[in-house]
GROMACS .gro file of C-alpha atoms in nm:
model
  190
    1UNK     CA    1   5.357  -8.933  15.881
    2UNK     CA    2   5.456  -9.110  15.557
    3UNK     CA    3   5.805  -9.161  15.425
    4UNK     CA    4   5.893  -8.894  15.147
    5UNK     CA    5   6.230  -8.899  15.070
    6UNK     CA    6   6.297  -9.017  14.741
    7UNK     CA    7   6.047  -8.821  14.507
    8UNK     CA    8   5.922  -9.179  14.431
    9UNK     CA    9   5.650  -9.290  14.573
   10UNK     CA   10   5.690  -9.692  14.566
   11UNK     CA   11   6.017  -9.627  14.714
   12UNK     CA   12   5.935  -9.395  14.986
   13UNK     CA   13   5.632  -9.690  15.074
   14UNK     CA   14   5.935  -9.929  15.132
   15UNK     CA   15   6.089  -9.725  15.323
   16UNK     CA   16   5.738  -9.652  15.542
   17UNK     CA   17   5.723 -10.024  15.570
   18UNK     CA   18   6.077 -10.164  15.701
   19UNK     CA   19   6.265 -10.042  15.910
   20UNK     CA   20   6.577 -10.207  15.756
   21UNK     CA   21   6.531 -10.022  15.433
   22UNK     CA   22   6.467  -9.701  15.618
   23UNK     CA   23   6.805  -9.799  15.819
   24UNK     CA   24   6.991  -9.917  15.533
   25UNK     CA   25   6.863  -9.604  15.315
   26UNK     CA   26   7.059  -9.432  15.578
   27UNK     CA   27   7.394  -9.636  15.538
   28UNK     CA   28   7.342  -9.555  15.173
   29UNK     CA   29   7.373  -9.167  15.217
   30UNK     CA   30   7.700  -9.101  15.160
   31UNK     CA   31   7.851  -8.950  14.822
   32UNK     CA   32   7.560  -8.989  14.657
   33UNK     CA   33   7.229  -8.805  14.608
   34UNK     CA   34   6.974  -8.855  14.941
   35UNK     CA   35   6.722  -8.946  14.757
   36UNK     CA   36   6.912  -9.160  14.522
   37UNK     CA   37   7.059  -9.321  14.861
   38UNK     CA   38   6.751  -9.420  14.971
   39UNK     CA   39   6.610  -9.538  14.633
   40UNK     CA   40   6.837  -9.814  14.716
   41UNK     CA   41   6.625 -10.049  14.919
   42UNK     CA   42   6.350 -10.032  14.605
   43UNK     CA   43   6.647 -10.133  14.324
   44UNK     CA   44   6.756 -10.396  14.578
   45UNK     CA   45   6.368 -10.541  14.661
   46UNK     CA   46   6.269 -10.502  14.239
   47UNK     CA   47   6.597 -10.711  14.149
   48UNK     CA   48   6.629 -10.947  14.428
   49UNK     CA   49   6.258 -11.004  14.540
   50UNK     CA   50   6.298 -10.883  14.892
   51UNK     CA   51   6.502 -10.691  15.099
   52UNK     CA   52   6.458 -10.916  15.382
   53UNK     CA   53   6.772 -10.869  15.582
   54UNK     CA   54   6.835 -11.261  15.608
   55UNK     CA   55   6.777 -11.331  15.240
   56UNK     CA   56   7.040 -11.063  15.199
   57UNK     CA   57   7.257 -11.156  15.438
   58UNK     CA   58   7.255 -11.528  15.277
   59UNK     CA   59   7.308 -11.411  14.857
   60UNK     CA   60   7.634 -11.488  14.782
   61UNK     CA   61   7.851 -11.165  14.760
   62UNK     CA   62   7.966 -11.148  14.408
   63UNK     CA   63   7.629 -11.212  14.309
   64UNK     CA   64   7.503 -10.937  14.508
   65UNK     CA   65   7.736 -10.723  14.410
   66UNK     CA   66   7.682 -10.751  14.060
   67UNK     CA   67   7.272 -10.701  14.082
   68UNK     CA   68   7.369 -10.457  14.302
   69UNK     CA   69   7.618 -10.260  14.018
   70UNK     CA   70   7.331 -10.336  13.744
   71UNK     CA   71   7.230  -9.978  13.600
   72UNK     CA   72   7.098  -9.814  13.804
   73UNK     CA   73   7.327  -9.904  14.046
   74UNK     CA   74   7.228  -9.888  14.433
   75UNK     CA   75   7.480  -9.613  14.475
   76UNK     CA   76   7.763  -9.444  14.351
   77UNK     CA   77   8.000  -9.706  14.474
   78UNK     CA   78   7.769 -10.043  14.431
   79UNK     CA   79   8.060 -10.306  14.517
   80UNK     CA   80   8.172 -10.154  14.868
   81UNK     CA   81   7.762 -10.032  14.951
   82UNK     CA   82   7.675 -10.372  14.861
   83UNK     CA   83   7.941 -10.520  15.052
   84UNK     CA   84   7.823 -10.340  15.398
   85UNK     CA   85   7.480 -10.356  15.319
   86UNK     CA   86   7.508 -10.756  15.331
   87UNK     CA   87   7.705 -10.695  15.625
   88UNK     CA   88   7.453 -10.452  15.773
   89UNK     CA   89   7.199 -10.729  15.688
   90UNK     CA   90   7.400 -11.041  15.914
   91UNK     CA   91   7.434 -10.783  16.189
   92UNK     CA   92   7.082 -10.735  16.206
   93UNK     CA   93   7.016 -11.115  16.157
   94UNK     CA   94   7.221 -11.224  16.393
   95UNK     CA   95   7.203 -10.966  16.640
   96UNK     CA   96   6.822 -10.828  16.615
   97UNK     CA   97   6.635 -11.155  16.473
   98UNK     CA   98   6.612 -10.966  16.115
   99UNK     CA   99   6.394 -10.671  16.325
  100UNK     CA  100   6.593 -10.388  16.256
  101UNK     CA  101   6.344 -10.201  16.490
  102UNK     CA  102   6.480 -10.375  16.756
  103UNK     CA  103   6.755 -10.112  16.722
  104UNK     CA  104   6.554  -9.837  16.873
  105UNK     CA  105   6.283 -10.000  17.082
  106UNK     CA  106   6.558 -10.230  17.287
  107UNK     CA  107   6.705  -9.911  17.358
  108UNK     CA  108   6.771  -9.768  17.669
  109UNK     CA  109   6.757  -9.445  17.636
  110UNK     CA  110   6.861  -9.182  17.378
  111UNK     CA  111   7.249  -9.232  17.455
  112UNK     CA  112   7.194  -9.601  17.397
  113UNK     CA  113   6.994  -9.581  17.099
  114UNK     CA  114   7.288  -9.327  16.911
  115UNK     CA  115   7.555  -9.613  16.999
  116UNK     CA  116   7.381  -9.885  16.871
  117UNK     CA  117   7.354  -9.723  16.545
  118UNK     CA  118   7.737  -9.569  16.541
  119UNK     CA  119   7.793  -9.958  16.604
  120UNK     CA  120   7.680 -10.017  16.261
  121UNK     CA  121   7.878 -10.049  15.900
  122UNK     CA  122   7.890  -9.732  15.744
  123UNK     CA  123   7.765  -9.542  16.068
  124UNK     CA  124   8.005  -9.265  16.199
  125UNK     CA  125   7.839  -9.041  16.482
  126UNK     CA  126   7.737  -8.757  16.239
  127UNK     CA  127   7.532  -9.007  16.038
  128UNK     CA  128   7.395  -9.204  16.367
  129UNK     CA  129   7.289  -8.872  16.496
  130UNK     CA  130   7.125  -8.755  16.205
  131UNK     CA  131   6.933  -9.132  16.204
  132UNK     CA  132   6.822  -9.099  16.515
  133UNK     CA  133   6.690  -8.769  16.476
  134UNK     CA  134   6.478  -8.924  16.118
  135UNK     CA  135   6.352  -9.168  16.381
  136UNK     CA  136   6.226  -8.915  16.667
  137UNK     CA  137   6.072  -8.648  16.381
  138UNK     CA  138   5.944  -8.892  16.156
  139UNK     CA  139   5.900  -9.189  16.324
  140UNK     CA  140   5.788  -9.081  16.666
  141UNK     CA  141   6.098  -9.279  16.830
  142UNK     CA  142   6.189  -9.015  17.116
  143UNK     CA  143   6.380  -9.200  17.345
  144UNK     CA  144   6.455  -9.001  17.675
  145UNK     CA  145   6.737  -8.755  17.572
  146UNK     CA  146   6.736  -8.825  17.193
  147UNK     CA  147   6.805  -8.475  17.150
  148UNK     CA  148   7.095  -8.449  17.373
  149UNK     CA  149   7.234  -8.744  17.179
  150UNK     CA  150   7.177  -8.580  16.831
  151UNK     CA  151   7.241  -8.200  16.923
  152UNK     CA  152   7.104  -7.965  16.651
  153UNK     CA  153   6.988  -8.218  16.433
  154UNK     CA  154   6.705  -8.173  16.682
  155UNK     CA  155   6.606  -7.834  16.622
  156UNK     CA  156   6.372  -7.742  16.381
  157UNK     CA  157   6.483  -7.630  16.024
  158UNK     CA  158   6.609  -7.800  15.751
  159UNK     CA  159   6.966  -7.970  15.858
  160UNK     CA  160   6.960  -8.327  15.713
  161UNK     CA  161   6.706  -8.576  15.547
  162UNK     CA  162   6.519  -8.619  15.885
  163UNK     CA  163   6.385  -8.285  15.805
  164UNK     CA  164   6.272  -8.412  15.429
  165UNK     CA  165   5.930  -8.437  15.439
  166UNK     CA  166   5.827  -8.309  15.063
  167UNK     CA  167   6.026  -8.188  14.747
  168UNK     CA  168   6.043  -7.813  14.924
  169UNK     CA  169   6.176  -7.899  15.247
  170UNK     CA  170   6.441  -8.143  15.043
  171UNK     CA  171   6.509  -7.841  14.841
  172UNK     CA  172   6.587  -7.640  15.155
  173UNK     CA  173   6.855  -7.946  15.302
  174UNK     CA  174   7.005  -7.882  15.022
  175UNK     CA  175   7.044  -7.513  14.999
  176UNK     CA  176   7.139  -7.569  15.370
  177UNK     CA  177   7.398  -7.809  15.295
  178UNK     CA  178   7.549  -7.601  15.000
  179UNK     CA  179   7.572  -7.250  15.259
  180UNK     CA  180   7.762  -7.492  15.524
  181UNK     CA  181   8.017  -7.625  15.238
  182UNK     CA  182   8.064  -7.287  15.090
  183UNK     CA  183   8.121  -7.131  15.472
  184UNK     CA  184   8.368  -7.430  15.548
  185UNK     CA  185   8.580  -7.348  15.200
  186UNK     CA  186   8.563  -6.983  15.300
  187UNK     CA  187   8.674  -7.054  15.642
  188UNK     CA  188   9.081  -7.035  15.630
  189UNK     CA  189   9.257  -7.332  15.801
  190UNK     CA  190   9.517  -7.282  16.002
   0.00000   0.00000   0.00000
């Protein structure tokens, strides 16, 4: 199954095509529009050339930062998201030979494959579990116990953006997303 996130199709190929841009798509989606997040990887790739992890890993940071900030910017906050998407970029270099893959076929099982992504820059367990579940639905990466490691986000519906496959089912994320915020303001706190 193609990639259709971002309601662009040229983005949503690079995103098909590498798993870093699917990965740092990902790291993108936070305070900001999904598919704006992962339009990200296509700003980054039609300024830069590439989004070759190494090449990005090498640009020098205030450079990158300011291509990065260029309107449209790669996200709502372009000098921290570009800072720990170079960073995301020398972990992946360094640790994976610039084969972000290597992530999820390297790991052991399900368990493993949730830690190695929480290990990452801008990866808390919420957003790890909701990548690995992208992977398993979308990607066919079903690890053994995948969907102990991401809990619901491995039922069917329409939780997060590994259940985006078309403008209706992002439409229903979102409608999702807006009843959990609305029952978490109406919830009192103690």
């Amino acid at each position: 199954m193609a990639i259709q996130i971002t309601g662009d199709p040229s983005a949503d190929k690079i995103l098909d095509e590498s798993p870093f841009a699917l990965l740092a798509g990902m790291m993108l989606d936070q305070q900001y529009p999904m598919e704006h997040a992962f339009r990200g990887p296509a700003k980054v790739t039609a300024r830069f050339g590439t989004f070759d992890p190494a090449a990005i890993a090498a640009a020098e940071p205030e450079e990158f930062a300011a291509m990065s900030a260029t309107t449209p910017a790669i996200h709502r906050f372009p000098g921290s998201m570009s800072a720990k998407l170079q960073e995301l970029a020398r972990i992946v270099t360094d640790d994976y030979d610039g084969d972000a893959s290597r992530l999820w076929t390297e790991a052991a099982d399900g368990k493993d494959l949730l830690k190695r992504i929480m290990a990452l820059p801008g990866f808390g367990k919420q957003k790890a579990q909701i990548f690995v579940a992208l992977l398993a639905k979308q990607r066919g990466v079903r690890p053994e116990g995948w969907e102990q490691a991401v809990g619901d986000y491995a039922l069917d519906g329409f939780r997060s953006v590994a259940d985006v496959v078309d403008p209706a089912s992002l439409q229903k994320v979102r409608d999702y997303k807006k009843a959990k915020k609305a029952a978490a303001k109406a919830t009192p706190t103690a």
